[in-house]
Every structure is written in C-alpha cells, then in structure tokens.
PDB file of C-alpha atoms and ligand atoms in Angstrom:
ATOM      1  CA  MET S 279       5.682  18.839 -15.532  1.00 97.00           C
ATOM      2  CA  GLU S 280       8.466  16.330 -15.975  1.00 98.00           C
ATOM      3  CA  VAL S 281       8.080  13.530 -18.517  1.00 98.00           C
ATOM      4  CA  VAL S 282      10.234  10.428 -18.075  1.00 98.00           C
ATOM      5  CA  ILE S 283      10.321   8.092 -21.077  1.00 98.00           C
ATOM      6  CA  ALA S 284      11.479   4.670 -19.903  1.00 98.00           C
ATOM      7  CA  PRO S 285      12.505   1.981 -22.384  1.00 98.00           C
ATOM      8  CA  ASP S 286       9.705  -0.378 -21.349  1.00 98.00           C
ATOM      9  CA  ALA S 287       6.966  -0.954 -18.779  1.00 98.00           C
ATOM     10  CA  ALA S 288       9.312  -2.730 -16.346  1.00 98.00           C
ATOM     11  CA  ALA S 289      11.691   0.233 -16.310  1.00 98.00           C
ATOM     12  CA  ALA S 290       8.771   2.670 -15.902  1.00 98.00           C
ATOM     13  CA  SER S 291       7.505   0.648 -12.925  1.00 98.00           C
ATOM     14  CA  GLN S 292      10.974   0.783 -11.358  1.00 98.00           C
ATOM     15  CA  VAL S 293      11.079   4.583 -11.646  1.00 98.00           C
ATOM     16  CA  VAL S 294       7.684   4.834  -9.938  1.00 98.00           C
ATOM     17  CA  ALA S 295       8.528   2.295  -7.220  1.00 98.00           C
ATOM     18  CA  ASP S 296      11.765   4.183  -6.471  1.00 98.00           C
ATOM     19  CA  VAL S 297       9.889   7.466  -5.963  1.00 98.00           C
ATOM     20  CA  ILE S 298       7.338   5.860  -3.633  1.00 98.00           C
ATOM     21  CA  ALA S 299      10.043   4.029  -1.682  1.00 98.00           C
ATOM     22  CA  ARG S 300      11.960   7.281  -1.261  1.00 98.00           C
ATOM     23  CA  VAL S 301       8.864   9.008   0.156  1.00 98.00           C
ATOM     24  CA  VAL S 302       8.221   6.091   2.541  1.00 98.00           C
ATOM     25  CA  ARG S 303      11.831   6.080   3.746  1.00 98.00           C
ATOM     26  CA  SER S 304      12.249   9.826   4.093  1.00 98.00           C
ATOM     27  CA  ARG S 305       9.069  10.868   5.920  1.00 98.00           C
ATOM     28  CA  THR S 306       8.059  10.138   9.480  1.00 98.00           C
ATOM     29  CA  ALA S 307       4.350   9.682   8.642  1.00 98.00           C
ATOM     30  CA  PRO S 308       4.083   9.350   4.865  1.00 98.00           C
ATOM     31  CA  VAL S 309       0.666   9.459   3.215  1.00 98.00           C
ATOM     32  CA  LEU S 310       0.557   7.533  -0.045  1.00 98.00           C
ATOM     33  CA  GLY S 311      -2.180   8.141  -2.592  1.00 98.00           C
ATOM     34  CA  LEU S 312      -2.831   4.830  -4.310  1.00 98.00           C
ATOM     35  CA  ALA S 313      -4.392   4.129  -7.694  1.00 98.00           C
ATOM     36  CA  THR S 314      -6.039   1.002  -9.026  1.00 97.00           C
ATOM     37  CA  GLY S 315      -6.191  -0.283 -12.610  1.00 95.00           C
ATOM     38  CA  SER S 316      -3.426  -2.351 -14.174  1.00 96.00           C
ATOM     39  CA  SER S 317      -0.867   0.435 -14.733  1.00 97.00           C
ATOM     40  CA  PRO S 318       0.556   0.618 -11.178  1.00 98.00           C
ATOM     41  CA  LEU S 319       0.758  -3.152 -10.639  1.00 98.00           C
ATOM     42  CA  GLY S 320       4.403  -3.494 -11.709  1.00 98.00           C
ATOM     43  CA  ALA S 321       5.433  -0.783  -9.238  1.00 98.00           C
ATOM     44  CA  TYR S 322       3.379  -2.392  -6.455  1.00 98.00           C
ATOM     45  CA  SER S 323       5.035  -5.738  -6.997  1.00 98.00           C
ATOM     46  CA  LEU S 324       8.502  -4.107  -6.873  1.00 98.00           C
ATOM     47  CA  LEU S 325       7.563  -2.480  -3.547  1.00 98.00           C
ATOM     48  CA  ILE S 326       6.433  -5.852  -2.185  1.00 98.00           C
ATOM     49  CA  ASP S 327       9.735  -7.390  -3.351  1.00 98.00           C
ATOM     50  CA  ALA S 328      11.685  -4.621  -1.593  1.00 98.00           C
ATOM     51  CA  HIS S 329       9.705  -5.237   1.597  1.00 98.00           C
ATOM     52  CA  ARG S 330      10.368  -9.001   1.428  1.00 98.00           C
ATOM     53  CA  ARG S 331      14.084  -8.344   1.013  1.00 98.00           C
ATOM     54  CA  GLY S 332      13.923  -6.279   4.213  1.00 98.00           C
ATOM     55  CA  GLU S 333      14.702  -3.037   2.363  1.00 98.00           C
ATOM     56  CA  LEU S 334      11.389  -1.244   2.852  1.00 98.00           C
ATOM     57  CA  SER S 335       9.033  -0.853   5.795  1.00 98.00           C
ATOM     58  CA  ALA S 336       5.733   1.009   5.469  1.00 98.00           C
ATOM     59  CA  ALA S 337       4.685   0.348   9.075  1.00 98.00           C
ATOM     60  CA  HIS S 338       4.630   4.112   9.713  1.00 98.00           C
ATOM     61  CA  ALA S 339       2.717   4.982   6.518  1.00 98.00           C
ATOM     62  CA  SER S 340      -0.928   5.635   5.671  1.00 98.00           C
ATOM     63  CA  ALA S 341      -2.590   5.142   2.308  1.00 98.00           C
ATOM     64  CA  VAL S 342      -5.625   6.712   0.704  1.00 98.00           C
ATOM     65  CA  LEU S 343      -7.533   5.492  -2.325  1.00 98.00           C
ATOM     66  CA  LEU S 344      -8.433   7.680  -5.260  1.00 98.00           C
ATOM     67  CA  ASP S 345     -11.825   6.183  -5.913  1.00 98.00           C
ATOM     68  CA  GLU S 346     -14.259   3.342  -5.244  1.00 98.00           C
ATOM     69  CA  TYR S 347     -17.185   1.683  -6.984  1.00 98.00           C
ATOM     70  CA  VAL S 348     -20.654   2.251  -5.555  1.00 98.00           C
ATOM     71  CA  GLY S 349     -23.019  -0.675  -5.198  1.00 95.00           C
ATOM     72  CA  LEU S 350     -20.647  -3.652  -5.056  1.00 95.00           C
ATOM     73  CA  PRO S 351     -21.049  -6.062  -2.140  1.00 86.00           C
ATOM     74  CA  ILE S 352     -18.583  -5.015   0.577  1.00 77.00           C
ATOM     75  CA  ASP S 353     -16.473  -8.180   0.109  1.00 84.00           C
ATOM     76  CA  HIS S 354     -16.467  -8.083  -3.716  1.00 95.00           C
ATOM     77  CA  PRO S 355     -12.927  -8.858  -4.986  1.00 96.00           C
ATOM     78  CA  GLU S 356     -13.046  -6.003  -7.518  1.00 96.00           C
ATOM     79  CA  ALA S 357     -14.034  -3.360  -4.965  1.00 97.00           C
ATOM     80  CA  TYR S 358     -11.008  -1.074  -5.088  1.00 97.00           C
ATOM     81  CA  ARG S 359     -10.349  -1.468  -1.371  1.00 96.00           C
ATOM     82  CA  ALA S 360     -10.103  -5.246  -1.804  1.00 96.00           C
ATOM     83  CA  PHE S 361      -8.045  -4.811  -4.987  1.00 97.00           C
ATOM     84  CA  ILE S 362      -5.471  -2.558  -3.347  1.00 98.00           C
ATOM     85  CA  ARG S 363      -5.175  -4.812  -0.304  1.00 97.00           C
ATOM     86  CA  ARG S 364      -4.477  -7.777  -2.567  1.00 97.00           C
ATOM     87  CA  GLN S 365      -2.106  -5.939  -4.896  1.00 98.00           C
ATOM     88  CA  LEU S 366      -0.095  -3.945  -2.356  1.00 98.00           C
ATOM     89  CA  VAL S 367      -1.188  -3.387   1.230  1.00 98.00           C
ATOM     90  CA  ASP S 368      -1.277  -7.032   2.323  1.00 97.00           C
ATOM     91  CA  GLY S 369       2.140  -7.613   0.746  1.00 98.00           C
ATOM     92  CA  ILE S 370       3.886  -4.910   2.760  1.00 98.00           C
ATOM     93  CA  ASP S 371       3.629  -3.965   6.417  1.00 96.00           C
ATOM     94  CA  LEU S 372       1.347  -0.962   5.939  1.00 98.00           C
ATOM     95  CA  PRO S 373      -1.301  -1.437   8.663  1.00 97.00           C
ATOM     96  CA  ALA S 374      -4.689  -2.271   7.115  1.00 96.00           C
ATOM     97  CA  SER S 375      -6.239   0.135   9.641  1.00 98.00           C
ATOM     98  CA  ARG S 376      -4.248   2.946   7.959  1.00 98.00           C
ATOM     99  CA  LEU S 377      -5.771   2.300   4.525  1.00 98.00           C
ATOM    100  CA  PHE S 378      -8.531   4.814   3.844  1.00 98.00           C
ATOM    101  CA  SER S 379     -11.136   4.833   1.079  1.00 98.00           C
ATOM    102  CA  PRO S 380     -14.410   6.638   0.463  1.00 97.00           C
ATOM    103  CA  ASP S 381     -17.282   5.178   2.518  1.00 97.00           C
ATOM    104  CA  VAL S 382     -19.478   4.174  -0.413  1.00 97.00           C
ATOM    105  CA  ASN S 383     -21.884   2.294   1.862  1.00 95.00           C
ATOM    106  CA  ALA S 384     -22.790   5.334   3.963  1.00 97.00           C
ATOM    107  CA  ASP S 385     -26.489   6.206   4.149  1.00 96.00           C
ATOM    108  CA  ASP S 386     -25.560   9.786   3.351  1.00 98.00           C
ATOM    109  CA  LEU S 387     -23.156   9.495   0.431  1.00 98.00           C
ATOM    110  CA  LEU S 388     -22.805  13.242  -0.018  1.00 98.00           C
ATOM    111  CA  ASP S 389     -21.690  13.602   3.589  1.00 98.00           C
ATOM    112  CA  ALA S 390     -19.300  10.644   3.154  1.00 98.00           C
ATOM    113  CA  CYS S 391     -17.683  12.467   0.207  1.00 98.00           C
ATOM    114  CA  HIS S 392     -17.209  15.627   2.276  1.00 98.00           C
ATOM    115  CA  ARG S 393     -15.792  13.564   5.125  1.00 98.00           C
ATOM    116  CA  TYR S 394     -13.273  11.968   2.777  1.00 98.00           C
ATOM    117  CA  ASP S 395     -11.984  15.355   1.643  1.00 98.00           C
ATOM    118  CA  ARG S 396     -11.708  16.411   5.290  1.00 98.00           C
ATOM    119  CA  LEU S 397      -9.873  13.191   6.157  1.00 98.00           C
ATOM    120  CA  LEU S 398      -7.195  13.887   3.535  1.00 98.00           C
ATOM    121  CA  THR S 399      -6.625  17.287   5.128  1.00 98.00           C
ATOM    122  CA  GLU S 400      -6.571  15.828   8.647  1.00 98.00           C
ATOM    123  CA  LEU S 401      -3.924  13.312   7.567  1.00 98.00           C
ATOM    124  CA  GLY S 402      -1.763  16.280   6.615  1.00 98.00           C
ATOM    125  CA  GLY S 403      -2.286  15.917   2.858  1.00 98.00           C
ATOM    126  CA  VAL S 404      -1.065  13.304   0.429  1.00 98.00           C
ATOM    127  CA  ASP S 405       2.707  13.158  -0.077  1.00 98.00           C
ATOM    128  CA  VAL S 406       2.670  11.379  -3.403  1.00 98.00           C
ATOM    129  CA  GLN S 407      -0.415  10.553  -5.431  1.00 99.00           C
ATOM    130  CA  LEU S 408       0.015   7.751  -7.922  1.00 98.00           C
ATOM    131  CA  LEU S 409      -2.224   7.977 -10.985  1.00 98.00           C
ATOM    132  CA  GLY S 410      -3.067   5.963 -14.067  1.00 98.00           C
ATOM    133  CA  ILE S 411      -4.900   7.377 -17.064  1.00 98.00           C
ATOM    134  CA  GLY S 412      -8.010   6.088 -18.781  1.00 96.00           C
ATOM    135  CA  ALA S 413      -8.395   5.859 -22.566  1.00 95.00           C
ATOM    136  CA  ASP S 414     -10.571   8.997 -22.418  1.00 95.00           C
ATOM    137  CA  GLY S 415      -8.029  10.877 -20.293  1.00 98.00           C
ATOM    138  CA  HIS S 416      -9.718  10.268 -16.937  1.00 98.00           C
ATOM    139  CA  ILE S 417      -7.757  10.171 -13.696  1.00 98.00           C
ATOM    140  CA  GLY S 418      -9.320   8.517 -10.680  1.00 98.00           C
ATOM    141  CA  PHE S 419     -12.826   8.275 -12.055  1.00 98.00           C
ATOM    142  CA  ASN S 420     -13.020  11.896 -13.184  1.00 98.00           C
ATOM    143  CA  GLU S 421     -14.587  11.404 -16.579  1.00 98.00           C
ATOM    144  CA  PRO S 422     -14.385  14.036 -19.357  1.00 98.00           C
ATOM    145  CA  GLY S 423     -16.412  17.076 -18.382  1.00 98.00           C
ATOM    146  CA  SER S 424     -15.305  16.885 -14.731  1.00 98.00           C
ATOM    147  CA  SER S 425     -14.749  20.290 -13.183  1.00 98.00           C
ATOM    148  CA  LEU S 426     -11.071  21.048 -12.826  1.00 98.00           C
ATOM    149  CA  ALA S 427     -11.927  22.293  -9.309  1.00 98.00           C
ATOM    150  CA  SER S 428     -14.069  19.279  -8.345  1.00 98.00           C
ATOM    151  CA  ARG S 429     -13.986  17.698  -4.898  1.00 98.00           C
ATOM    152  CA  THR S 430     -14.681  14.094  -3.881  1.00 98.00           C
ATOM    153  CA  ARG S 431     -18.139  13.235  -5.197  1.00 98.00           C
ATOM    154  CA  LEU S 432     -20.366  10.732  -6.929  1.00 98.00           C
ATOM    155  CA  LYS S 433     -19.726  10.285 -10.662  1.00 98.00           C
ATOM    156  CA  THR S 434     -21.384   8.251 -13.396  1.00 98.00           C
ATOM    157  CA  LEU S 435     -18.987   6.199 -15.516  1.00 98.00           C
ATOM    158  CA  THR S 436     -19.062   6.559 -19.287  1.00 97.00           C
ATOM    159  CA  ARG S 437     -20.043   3.545 -21.329  1.00 96.00           C
ATOM    160  CA  ALA S 438     -16.458   3.387 -22.685  1.00 95.00           C
ATOM    161  CA  THR S 439     -14.953   3.190 -19.177  1.00 96.00           C
ATOM    162  CA  ARG S 440     -17.405   0.451 -18.180  1.00 97.00           C
ATOM    163  CA  GLU S 441     -16.420  -1.442 -21.342  1.00 96.00           C
ATOM    164  CA  ASP S 442     -12.710  -0.988 -20.514  1.00 94.00           C
ATOM    165  CA  ASN S 443     -13.188  -2.165 -16.931  1.00 95.00           C
ATOM    166  CA  ALA S 444     -15.333  -5.181 -17.889  1.00 97.00           C
ATOM    167  CA  ARG S 445     -12.036  -7.137 -18.082  1.00 95.00           C
ATOM    168  CA  PHE S 446     -12.019  -7.108 -14.282  1.00 95.00           C
ATOM    169  CA  PHE S 447     -15.591  -8.463 -14.176  1.00 97.00           C
ATOM    170  CA  ASP S 448     -15.254 -11.588 -16.370  1.00 97.00           C
ATOM    171  CA  ASP S 449     -15.919  -9.382 -19.413  1.00 97.00           C
ATOM    172  CA  ARG S 450     -19.466  -8.698 -18.219  1.00 97.00           C
ATOM    173  CA  GLN S 451     -19.996  -4.988 -18.777  1.00 96.00           C
ATOM    174  CA  GLU S 452     -23.393  -5.199 -17.099  1.00 96.00           C
ATOM    175  CA  ASP S 453     -21.590  -6.152 -13.857  1.00 96.00           C
ATOM    176  CA  VAL S 454     -19.408  -3.012 -13.837  1.00 97.00           C
ATOM    177  CA  PRO S 455     -21.045  -0.488 -11.501  1.00 98.00           C
ATOM    178  CA  ARG S 456     -22.427   2.627 -13.157  1.00 98.00           C
ATOM    179  CA  HIS S 457     -21.648   4.875 -10.185  1.00 98.00           C
ATOM    180  CA  VAL S 458     -18.440   5.591  -8.323  1.00 98.00           C
ATOM    181  CA  VAL S 459     -17.070   7.964  -5.716  1.00 98.00           C
ATOM    182  CA  THR S 460     -13.835   9.614  -6.777  1.00 98.00           C
ATOM    183  CA  GLN S 461     -11.520  12.243  -5.413  1.00 98.00           C
ATOM    184  CA  GLY S 462     -12.170  15.357  -7.475  1.00 98.00           C
ATOM    185  CA  LEU S 463      -9.578  16.963  -9.708  1.00 98.00           C
ATOM    186  CA  GLY S 464      -9.259  19.811  -7.201  1.00 98.00           C
ATOM    187  CA  THR S 465      -8.719  17.227  -4.450  1.00 98.00           C
ATOM    188  CA  VAL S 466      -6.041  15.400  -6.477  1.00 98.00           C
ATOM    189  CA  LEU S 467      -4.251  18.695  -7.145  1.00 98.00           C
ATOM    190  CA  GLU S 468      -3.713  19.154  -3.385  1.00 98.00           C
ATOM    191  CA  ALA S 469      -1.287  16.219  -3.192  1.00 98.00           C
ATOM    192  CA  ARG S 470       2.306  17.399  -2.906  1.00 98.00           C
ATOM    193  CA  HIS S 471       3.536  15.274  -5.815  1.00 98.00           C
ATOM    194  CA  LEU S 472       1.508  13.767  -8.675  1.00 99.00           C
ATOM    195  CA  LEU S 473       3.054  10.674 -10.258  1.00 99.00           C
ATOM    196  CA  LEU S 474       1.286   9.296 -13.320  1.00 99.00           C
ATOM    197  CA  ILE S 475       2.297   6.021 -14.959  1.00 99.00           C
ATOM    198  CA  ALA S 476       1.079   4.896 -18.398  1.00 98.00           C
ATOM    199  CA  CYS S 477       2.467   2.214 -20.677  1.00 98.00           C
ATOM    200  CA  GLY S 478       1.507   0.740 -24.046  1.00 98.00           C
ATOM    201  CA  ALA S 479       0.290   2.084 -27.379  1.00 98.00           C
ATOM    202  CA  ALA S 480      -3.303   2.470 -26.147  1.00 97.00           C
ATOM    203  CA  LYS S 481      -2.119   5.254 -23.830  1.00 98.00           C
ATOM    204  CA  ALA S 482      -0.321   7.290 -26.536  1.00 98.00           C
ATOM    205  CA  THR S 483      -3.317   9.495 -27.420  1.00 98.00           C
ATOM    206  CA  PRO S 484      -4.528  10.256 -23.877  1.00 98.00           C
ATOM    207  CA  ILE S 485      -0.919  10.961 -22.823  1.00 99.00           C
ATOM    208  CA  ALA S 486      -0.345  13.348 -25.753  1.00 98.00           C
ATOM    209  CA  GLU S 487      -3.588  15.168 -24.920  1.00 98.00           C
ATOM    210  CA  ALA S 488      -2.849  15.322 -21.194  1.00 99.00           C
ATOM    211  CA  VAL S 489       0.773  16.452 -21.507  1.00 98.00           C
ATOM    212  CA  GLU S 490       0.763  18.645 -24.611  1.00 98.00           C
ATOM    213  CA  GLY S 491      -2.902  19.436 -25.258  1.00 98.00           C
ATOM    214  CA  PRO S 492      -4.883  22.320 -23.803  1.00 98.00           C
ATOM    215  CA  VAL S 493      -5.858  22.200 -20.136  1.00 98.00           C
ATOM    216  CA  SER S 494      -9.445  21.154 -20.491  1.00 98.00           C
ATOM    217  CA  ALA S 495     -12.200  19.316 -18.660  1.00 98.00           C
ATOM    218  CA  MET S 496     -12.468  17.219 -21.821  1.00 98.00           C
ATOM    219  CA  CYS S 497      -9.123  15.642 -20.885  1.00 98.00           C
ATOM    220  CA  PRO S 498      -9.206  15.494 -17.068  1.00 98.00           C
ATOM    221  CA  ALA S 499      -5.539  14.394 -16.844  1.00 99.00           C
ATOM    222  CA  SER S 500      -4.507  17.696 -18.468  1.00 99.00           C
ATOM    223  CA  VAL S 501      -5.105  19.212 -15.015  1.00 98.00           C
ATOM    224  CA  LEU S 502      -1.611  17.922 -14.149  1.00 98.00           C
ATOM    225  CA  GLN S 503      -0.310  20.897 -16.121  1.00 98.00           C
ATOM    226  CA  LEU S 504      -1.554  23.108 -13.271  1.00 98.00           C
ATOM    227  CA  HIS S 505       0.436  21.254 -10.596  1.00 98.00           C
ATOM    228  CA  PRO S 506       3.895  22.507  -9.554  1.00 98.00           C
ATOM    229  CA  HIS S 507       5.259  18.976  -9.092  1.00 98.00           C
ATOM    230  CA  ALA S 508       3.858  16.489 -11.587  1.00 98.00           C
ATOM    231  CA  THR S 509       5.839  13.594 -13.038  1.00 98.00           C
ATOM    232  CA  VAL S 510       4.582  11.537 -15.971  1.00 99.00           C
ATOM    233  CA  VAL S 511       6.362   8.192 -16.364  1.00 99.00           C
ATOM    234  CA  ILE S 512       5.688   6.377 -19.635  1.00 98.00           C
ATOM    235  CA  ASP S 513       7.235   3.737 -21.859  1.00 98.00           C
ATOM    236  CA  GLU S 514       8.273   4.215 -25.491  1.00 98.00           C
ATOM    237  CA  ASP S 515       4.909   2.974 -26.809  1.00 98.00           C
ATOM    238  CA  ALA S 516       2.964   5.509 -24.770  1.00 98.00           C
ATOM    239  CA  ALA S 517       5.344   8.291 -25.888  1.00 98.00           C
ATOM    240  CA  THR S 518       4.698   8.031 -29.635  1.00 98.00           C
ATOM    241  CA  GLY S 519       2.215  10.944 -29.754  1.00 98.00           C
ATOM    242  CA  LEU S 520       4.463  13.456 -27.956  1.00 98.00           C
ATOM    243  CA  ARG S 521       5.864  16.299 -30.054  1.00 98.00           C
ATOM    244  CA  LEU S 522       8.583  17.105 -27.525  1.00 98.00           C
ATOM    245  CA  ALA S 523       9.676  13.515 -26.806  1.00 98.00           C
ATOM    246  CA  GLY S 524      13.272  14.308 -27.819  1.00 98.00           C
ATOM    247  CA  TYR S 525      13.384  17.224 -25.399  1.00 98.00           C
ATOM    248  CA  TYR S 526      11.997  15.136 -22.505  1.00 98.00           C
ATOM    249  CA  ARG S 527      14.632  12.457 -23.138  1.00 98.00           C
ATOM    250  CA  GLU S 528      17.439  15.008 -23.253  1.00 98.00           C
ATOM    251  CA  ALA S 529      16.249  16.756 -20.087  1.00 98.00           C
ATOM    252  CA  TYR S 530      16.058  13.479 -18.160  1.00 98.00           C
ATOM    253  CA  GLU S 531      19.450  12.315 -19.419  1.00 97.00           C
ATOM    254  CA  HIS S 532      21.058  15.545 -18.225  1.00 97.00           C
ATOM    255  CA  LYS S 533      19.100  15.878 -15.009  1.00 96.00           C
ATOM    256  CA  PRO S 534      21.329  17.324 -12.279  1.00 95.00           C
ATOM    257  CA  THR S 535      22.150  14.624  -9.735  1.00 92.00           C
ATOM    258  CA  TRP S 536      20.895  16.771  -6.831  1.00 95.00           C
ATOM    259  CA  GLN S 537      17.470  17.125  -8.453  1.00 93.00           C
ATOM    260  CA  GLU S 538      15.116  14.323  -7.488  1.00 93.00           C
ATOM    261  CA  LEU S 539      12.046  13.288  -9.409  1.00 96.00           C
TER     262      LEU S 539
HETATM  263  C1  GLP M 134      -9.750   2.901 -13.819  1.00 92.69           C
HETATM  264  C2  GLP M 134      -9.240   3.586 -12.559  1.00 92.69           C
HETATM  265  C3  GLP M 134      -8.185   4.618 -12.895  1.00 92.69           C
HETATM  266  C4  GLP M 134      -7.154   4.011 -13.819  1.00 92.69           C
HETATM  267  C5  GLP M 134      -7.810   3.614 -15.112  1.00 92.69           C
HETATM  268  C6  GLP M 134      -6.832   3.045 -16.130  1.00 92.69           C
HETATM  269  O1  GLP M 134     -10.754   3.599 -14.453  1.00 92.69           O
HETATM  270  N1  GLP M 134     -10.266   4.213 -11.817  1.00 92.69           N
HETATM  271  O2  GLP M 134      -7.580   5.071 -11.684  1.00 92.69           O
HETATM  272  O3  GLP M 134      -6.138   4.938 -14.069  1.00 92.69           O
HETATM  273  O4  GLP M 134      -8.758   2.615 -14.775  1.00 92.69           O
HETATM  274  O5  GLP M 134      -6.665   1.688 -15.932  1.00 92.69           O
HETATM  275  P1  GLP M 134      -5.455   0.844 -16.474  1.00 92.69           P
HETATM  276  O6  GLP M 134      -4.276   1.247 -15.696  1.00 92.69           O
HETATM  277  O7  GLP M 134      -5.858  -0.575 -16.199  1.00 92.69           O
HETATM  278  O8  GLP M 134      -5.332   1.147 -17.923  1.00 92.69           O
END
C-alpha cells in the first residue's frame, strides 16, 4: 500500500484526478469505478475542468458505481446514480449509457446482485476503483462485520452511517434508506488499482485503523492491505493518527520518476 500525504484537500484531489485522467488517456476502453460521498467531489470537478479545457475525453470509457440505495424513487436526486451523473458523468463526455449501477429496482434483487458482479467481469474488470471511507471504516456500503470475501449484495446500514448521510437528505435521518446494494469487499479487491481519498480530521481514526491496524472485518477498509496496488491519498488532517507518517512522506518525496502511482 502506498500512502500519499498531500498538504490539503485540494492537493489530494489533484493527485486523485491525475491518476484517473492517466487511466482514461492510456487505455483503449477504460473502466472507472466511481464512488459517491463528498470525498471524491474535488477530483470530479478537476476532471470536468480538464474536459472543458479540451484536455480530457472519456468518450471511450465506462463507469461502474460501488453502491446504491434501495427504496428511493428512481428519479430521487440522492440516488447514487443521479448523484454521480450530476457530479461527474454529465460534466464530461462519458456516455450515460456506459454508466452502470446495481439494479436496485429489480423484482429479484439477489439475482440483480449476481448480475452486477458478472457485469464487472464482462466489462473486463475495473481499471481504477475510487473509494472514500466512512467514519466506521466502511468502503462502498460494506459496514463493519462485512466478510472480506463478500460479493455484491444487500446490506443494512448502521444507525451511525444513516446519521452521517442525513446531511444529503435535509438532515432527516428517517429519509435515509435503511437498505443498500453494495459491491462486496471481494468484488472491490478485483479492481486493478484501488485509490482511496480521505481528508479532514474526522477521517484520522478510520484511516489509521485501515492503513496500520489489523486486517479485520471490523474495519472493512483494512482489506486494502490485501491488494497488490492500493493507494491511499489523504491530507495532513487525516494523517494525524498514522505512526509511519514520516516514512510515507519520505517514500513519496523520493519516489523514482519511472514509478507511477
Ligand atoms: C457513503 C458512501 C461511501 C463513502 C462514505 C464517506 O457511505 N457509500 O462510498 O465513502 O459515504 O462519505 P464522505 O466522503 O462524504 O465522508
């Protein structure tokens, strides 16, 4: 795992946007794994800026979502499909028909989950999977206790996550769906590159547990330690709980120029 400590959230977003742009430019049919939440928004807006300047085209790319709420009306603005269209896809030239998300309205939800896992394989796998991290260490919507080998499935959100996400629902926790479909941790691990971004003091504890704690279902993000190519991009505030912060800084500063993130 590589840990990049950027001076602030803007610099962290730039690092992430640069990695995604490189994947889009270098592959003939890139598959981007997109995350929701507030953490990736800075990177998304940098990608939109690059597209507007004529420096980035995603017309040949596909995108897959990590997770989706169950039970929201199909046109609800906080459905993750609507969120990601607003925050990224509609601002670049990625065809909306190439944006994939779990079919949470299927009559047979279990079958829809299996189909989503199959779809990721049929697309040739995810080239880079962007991730945020929840206060309890969740990635996607894999709450603590999630099997490290889990596949796309239905999950029940913890009360704490529903409280956290109430900010997107006019602070009405009762409006935050209780159920979600999320890629499993085993599914996420199949992406070729995992790229997690976290900024701010509230992320310091989950980041310390994910990066330097034991690999455990109690901190789902710790599963990144099992991946051969995982990059954790954080700002100074999110780095305060890391014992090896000095080492990560030194390693990044002296990174060989031929070695990409
Ligand atoms: C939600 C999303 C996660 C995201 C997390 C953190 O629960 N399902 O993918 O990482 O929120 O959100 P934020 O980035 O807003 O802190």
